[in-house]
Amino acid sequence: MNEIIITNRETITPKHHEHNQYEYTMHEVSYSQMKTAFYTLSPGKSNYPFHYHTANEEVFYVISGSGVLETFEERRPIAAGDVIVCPAVKEGAHKITNTSETEDLIYLDVDTHIRPEIVYYPHSKKLGVRADGIYDNYRLDSGVEYYDGE
């Protein structure tokens, strides 16, 4: 793409995802090597499990509501106006949860969108492989030897 995109949340078709403690609505715009999305987290919900990226950096800007950012070291309160920068390393591990009982948490997520990418999920001991046409997840404890099956 070689053109400027001007849009807003109200003109983007939302996608809604729900699974146990995870629930969100996302309004996403992807462009070449970056992705931007508005996320709305329902009260008490998170959008993704605790994870970190090996190739992609993320920046979150909290528009409204409040919640908590989980890292390896702490659970830190977040609120409207906060900017969160997550580098593509283990120390950038994160999970955002809406801690309100009544108010949605709305934030803007701006990411690099580099492929291939490995995403680690430390709590569940999984990894995700992201590449062109590949979006697979694996348990770390089910590894095989390098020459297995060769």
PDB file of C-alpha atoms in Angstrom, residues 2-146:
ATOM      1  CA  ASN A   2       1.209   3.434  -0.852  1.00  0.00           C
ATOM      2  CA  GLU A   3      -1.600   5.630   0.341  1.00  0.00           C
ATOM      3  CA  ILE A   4      -2.610   7.421   3.500  1.00  0.00           C
ATOM      4  CA  ILE A   5      -5.521   5.951   5.441  1.00  0.00           C
ATOM      5  CA  ILE A   6      -7.778   8.215   7.485  1.00  0.00           C
ATOM      6  CA  THR A   7     -10.357   6.417   9.573  1.00  0.00           C
ATOM      7  CA  ASN A   8     -11.873   6.316  13.046  1.00  0.00           C
ATOM      8  CA  ARG A   9     -13.250   3.690  15.390  1.00  0.00           C
ATOM      9  CA  GLU A  10     -16.867   4.257  14.338  1.00  0.00           C
ATOM     10  CA  THR A  11     -16.157   3.462  10.671  1.00  0.00           C
ATOM     11  CA  ILE A  12     -14.189   0.230  11.256  1.00  0.00           C
ATOM     12  CA  THR A  13     -16.138  -3.036  11.405  1.00  0.00           C
ATOM     13  CA  PRO A  14     -15.635  -4.451  14.913  1.00  0.00           C
ATOM     14  CA  LYS A  15     -14.600  -8.020  15.726  1.00  0.00           C
ATOM     15  CA  HIS A  16     -15.794  -9.510  19.006  1.00  0.00           C
ATOM     16  CA  HIS A  17     -13.978 -12.369  20.751  1.00  0.00           C
ATOM     17  CA  GLU A  18     -15.046 -14.184  23.909  1.00  0.00           C
ATOM     18  CA  HIS A  19     -13.504 -17.123  25.785  1.00  0.00           C
ATOM     19  CA  ASN A  20     -13.852 -17.559  29.568  1.00  0.00           C
ATOM     20  CA  GLN A  21     -12.019 -14.646  31.252  1.00  0.00           C
ATOM     21  CA  TYR A  22     -11.091 -13.199  27.851  1.00  0.00           C
ATOM     22  CA  GLU A  23     -13.509 -10.876  26.074  1.00  0.00           C
ATOM     23  CA  TYR A  24     -12.918  -7.894  23.853  1.00  0.00           C
ATOM     24  CA  THR A  25     -14.130  -5.955  20.879  1.00  0.00           C
ATOM     25  CA  MET A  26     -11.459  -4.862  18.414  1.00  0.00           C
ATOM     26  CA  HIS A  27     -11.554  -2.239  15.673  1.00  0.00           C
ATOM     27  CA  GLU A  28      -8.397  -2.961  13.640  1.00  0.00           C
ATOM     28  CA  VAL A  29      -6.505  -1.301  10.804  1.00  0.00           C
ATOM     29  CA  SER A  30      -3.531  -3.238   9.378  1.00  0.00           C
ATOM     30  CA  TYR A  31      -1.049  -1.586   7.091  1.00  0.00           C
ATOM     31  CA  SER A  32       2.129  -3.099   5.685  1.00  0.00           C
ATOM     32  CA  GLN A  33       4.406  -3.623   8.718  1.00  0.00           C
ATOM     33  CA  MET A  34       2.194  -2.091  11.397  1.00  0.00           C
ATOM     34  CA  LYS A  35      -1.147  -2.776  12.986  1.00  0.00           C
ATOM     35  CA  THR A  36      -3.395  -0.400  14.911  1.00  0.00           C
ATOM     36  CA  ALA A  37      -6.461  -1.420  16.890  1.00  0.00           C
ATOM     37  CA  PHE A  38      -8.911   0.066  19.356  1.00  0.00           C
ATOM     38  CA  TYR A  39      -9.677  -2.490  22.072  1.00  0.00           C
ATOM     39  CA  THR A  40     -12.684  -2.425  24.368  1.00  0.00           C
ATOM     40  CA  LEU A  41     -12.392  -4.783  27.336  1.00  0.00           C
ATOM     41  CA  SER A  42     -15.544  -5.621  29.269  1.00  0.00           C
ATOM     42  CA  PRO A  43     -15.481  -5.291  33.083  1.00  0.00           C
ATOM     43  CA  GLY A  44     -13.337  -7.991  34.691  1.00  0.00           C
ATOM     44  CA  LYS A  45     -11.988  -9.268  31.355  1.00  0.00           C
ATOM     45  CA  SER A  46      -8.625  -9.435  29.563  1.00  0.00           C
ATOM     46  CA  ASN A  47      -8.047  -9.664  25.832  1.00  0.00           C
ATOM     47  CA  TYR A  48      -4.973 -11.900  25.697  1.00  0.00           C
ATOM     48  CA  PRO A  49      -3.066 -14.219  28.044  1.00  0.00           C
ATOM     49  CA  PHE A  50       0.217 -13.052  29.608  1.00  0.00           C
ATOM     50  CA  HIS A  51       2.776 -13.077  26.771  1.00  0.00           C
ATOM     51  CA  TYR A  52       5.772 -11.473  25.105  1.00  0.00           C
ATOM     52  CA  HIS A  53       6.885 -11.050  21.514  1.00  0.00           C
ATOM     53  CA  THR A  54      10.262 -11.713  19.915  1.00  0.00           C
ATOM     54  CA  ALA A  55       9.865  -9.464  16.859  1.00  0.00           C
ATOM     55  CA  ASN A  56       7.029  -7.000  17.438  1.00  0.00           C
ATOM     56  CA  GLU A  57       6.901  -4.007  19.748  1.00  0.00           C
ATOM     57  CA  GLU A  58       3.606  -2.688  21.107  1.00  0.00           C
ATOM     58  CA  VAL A  59       2.467   0.692  22.392  1.00  0.00           C
ATOM     59  CA  PHE A  60      -0.830   1.076  24.265  1.00  0.00           C
ATOM     60  CA  TYR A  61      -2.603   4.368  24.987  1.00  0.00           C
ATOM     61  CA  VAL A  62      -5.436   4.099  27.524  1.00  0.00           C
ATOM     62  CA  ILE A  63      -8.366   6.196  26.283  1.00  0.00           C
ATOM     63  CA  SER A  64     -10.852   5.532  29.085  1.00  0.00           C
ATOM     64  CA  GLY A  65     -11.442   3.252  32.029  1.00  0.00           C
ATOM     65  CA  SER A  66      -8.952   1.601  34.335  1.00  0.00           C
ATOM     66  CA  GLY A  67      -7.291  -1.729  34.785  1.00  0.00           C
ATOM     67  CA  VAL A  68      -4.070  -3.476  35.597  1.00  0.00           C
ATOM     68  CA  LEU A  69      -0.961  -4.273  33.575  1.00  0.00           C
ATOM     69  CA  GLU A  70       0.628  -7.576  34.570  1.00  0.00           C
ATOM     70  CA  THR A  71       4.396  -7.969  34.066  1.00  0.00           C
ATOM     71  CA  PHE A  72       6.857 -10.527  35.414  1.00  0.00           C
ATOM     72  CA  GLU A  73       7.610  -8.231  38.366  1.00  0.00           C
ATOM     73  CA  GLU A  74       4.259  -6.672  39.272  1.00  0.00           C
ATOM     74  CA  ARG A  75       0.625  -5.874  38.635  1.00  0.00           C
ATOM     75  CA  ARG A  76       0.512  -2.149  37.979  1.00  0.00           C
ATOM     76  CA  PRO A  77      -2.640   0.012  37.866  1.00  0.00           C
ATOM     77  CA  ILE A  78      -3.349   1.738  34.539  1.00  0.00           C
ATOM     78  CA  ALA A  79      -5.883   4.445  33.697  1.00  0.00           C
ATOM     79  CA  ALA A  80      -6.936   6.943  31.025  1.00  0.00           C
ATOM     80  CA  GLY A  81      -3.982   8.908  29.688  1.00  0.00           C
ATOM     81  CA  ASP A  82      -1.375   6.216  30.388  1.00  0.00           C
ATOM     82  CA  VAL A  83       1.024   5.144  27.636  1.00  0.00           C
ATOM     83  CA  ILE A  84       2.555   1.660  27.905  1.00  0.00           C
ATOM     84  CA  VAL A  85       5.516   0.623  25.746  1.00  0.00           C
ATOM     85  CA  CYS A  86       6.303  -3.100  25.466  1.00  0.00           C
ATOM     86  CA  PRO A  87       9.610  -4.035  23.829  1.00  0.00           C
ATOM     87  CA  ALA A  88      10.012  -7.277  21.884  1.00  0.00           C
ATOM     88  CA  VAL A  89      11.907  -9.133  24.624  1.00  0.00           C
ATOM     89  CA  LYS A  90      11.091 -11.268  27.668  1.00  0.00           C
ATOM     90  CA  GLU A  91      11.119  -8.147  29.862  1.00  0.00           C
ATOM     91  CA  GLY A  92       8.290  -6.776  27.709  1.00  0.00           C
ATOM     92  CA  ALA A  93       5.869  -9.529  28.826  1.00  0.00           C
ATOM     93  CA  HIS A  94       2.416  -8.154  29.537  1.00  0.00           C
ATOM     94  CA  LYS A  95      -1.291  -8.721  30.038  1.00  0.00           C
ATOM     95  CA  ILE A  96      -3.954  -6.025  30.357  1.00  0.00           C
ATOM     96  CA  THR A  97      -7.057  -6.673  32.465  1.00  0.00           C
ATOM     97  CA  ASN A  98     -10.052  -4.425  33.094  1.00  0.00           C
ATOM     98  CA  THR A  99     -10.464  -4.319  36.886  1.00  0.00           C
ATOM     99  CA  SER A 100     -13.667  -2.265  36.899  1.00  0.00           C
ATOM    100  CA  GLU A 101     -16.972  -3.897  37.793  1.00  0.00           C
ATOM    101  CA  THR A 102     -19.022  -1.496  35.645  1.00  0.00           C
ATOM    102  CA  GLU A 103     -16.900   0.441  33.130  1.00  0.00           C
ATOM    103  CA  ASP A 104     -15.287  -0.689  29.867  1.00  0.00           C
ATOM    104  CA  LEU A 105     -11.528  -0.224  29.431  1.00  0.00           C
ATOM    105  CA  ILE A 106     -10.779   1.284  26.014  1.00  0.00           C
ATOM    106  CA  TYR A 107      -7.265   1.629  24.635  1.00  0.00           C
ATOM    107  CA  LEU A 108      -5.419   2.152  21.374  1.00  0.00           C
ATOM    108  CA  ASP A 109      -2.831  -0.495  20.455  1.00  0.00           C
ATOM    109  CA  VAL A 110      -0.139   0.352  17.867  1.00  0.00           C
ATOM    110  CA  ASP A 111       2.193  -2.524  16.934  1.00  0.00           C
ATOM    111  CA  THR A 112       4.902  -3.326  14.508  1.00  0.00           C
ATOM    112  CA  HIS A 113       3.699  -6.254  12.391  1.00  0.00           C
ATOM    113  CA  ILE A 114       6.833  -8.193  11.471  1.00  0.00           C
ATOM    114  CA  ARG A 115       6.738 -11.804  10.266  1.00  0.00           C
ATOM    115  CA  PRO A 116       7.951 -14.345  11.172  1.00  0.00           C
ATOM    116  CA  GLU A 117       7.238 -13.875  14.884  1.00  0.00           C
ATOM    117  CA  ILE A 118       7.386 -16.096  17.951  1.00  0.00           C
ATOM    118  CA  VAL A 119       5.110 -15.257  20.889  1.00  0.00           C
ATOM    119  CA  TYR A 120       5.778 -16.841  24.299  1.00  0.00           C
ATOM    120  CA  TYR A 121       3.043 -17.517  26.876  1.00  0.00           C
ATOM    121  CA  PRO A 122       4.962 -18.147  30.143  1.00  0.00           C
ATOM    122  CA  HIS A 123       1.981 -19.026  32.381  1.00  0.00           C
ATOM    123  CA  SER A 124       0.667 -21.742  30.069  1.00  0.00           C
ATOM    124  CA  LYS A 125       4.095 -22.749  28.721  1.00  0.00           C
ATOM    125  CA  LYS A 126       3.123 -22.303  25.079  1.00  0.00           C
ATOM    126  CA  LEU A 127       4.581 -20.557  22.089  1.00  0.00           C
ATOM    127  CA  GLY A 128       2.864 -19.132  19.051  1.00  0.00           C
ATOM    128  CA  VAL A 129       4.368 -19.174  15.580  1.00  0.00           C
ATOM    129  CA  ARG A 130       3.211 -16.326  13.350  1.00  0.00           C
ATOM    130  CA  ALA A 131       4.265 -16.177   9.699  1.00  0.00           C
ATOM    131  CA  ASP A 132       2.636 -15.755   6.317  1.00  0.00           C
ATOM    132  CA  GLY A 133      -0.259 -18.226   6.399  1.00  0.00           C
ATOM    133  CA  ILE A 134       0.839 -19.722   9.743  1.00  0.00           C
ATOM    134  CA  TYR A 135      -0.850 -18.930  13.063  1.00  0.00           C
ATOM    135  CA  ASP A 136      -0.137 -21.979  15.222  1.00  0.00           C
ATOM    136  CA  ASN A 137       0.393 -22.564  18.949  1.00  0.00           C
ATOM    137  CA  TYR A 138       2.466 -25.284  20.627  1.00  0.00           C
ATOM    138  CA  ARG A 139       3.109 -26.566  24.147  1.00  0.00           C
ATOM    139  CA  LEU A 140       6.751 -26.148  25.114  1.00  0.00           C
ATOM    140  CA  ASP A 141       6.811 -29.492  26.953  1.00  0.00           C
ATOM    141  CA  SER A 142       5.960 -31.447  23.774  1.00  0.00           C
ATOM    142  CA  GLY A 143       9.210 -30.777  21.955  1.00  0.00           C
ATOM    143  CA  VAL A 144      10.813 -33.283  19.640  1.00  0.00           C
ATOM    144  CA  GLU A 145      14.418 -33.993  18.741  1.00  0.00           C
ATOM    145  CA  TYR A 146      15.848 -32.123  15.761  1.00  0.00           C
TER     146      TYR A 146
END
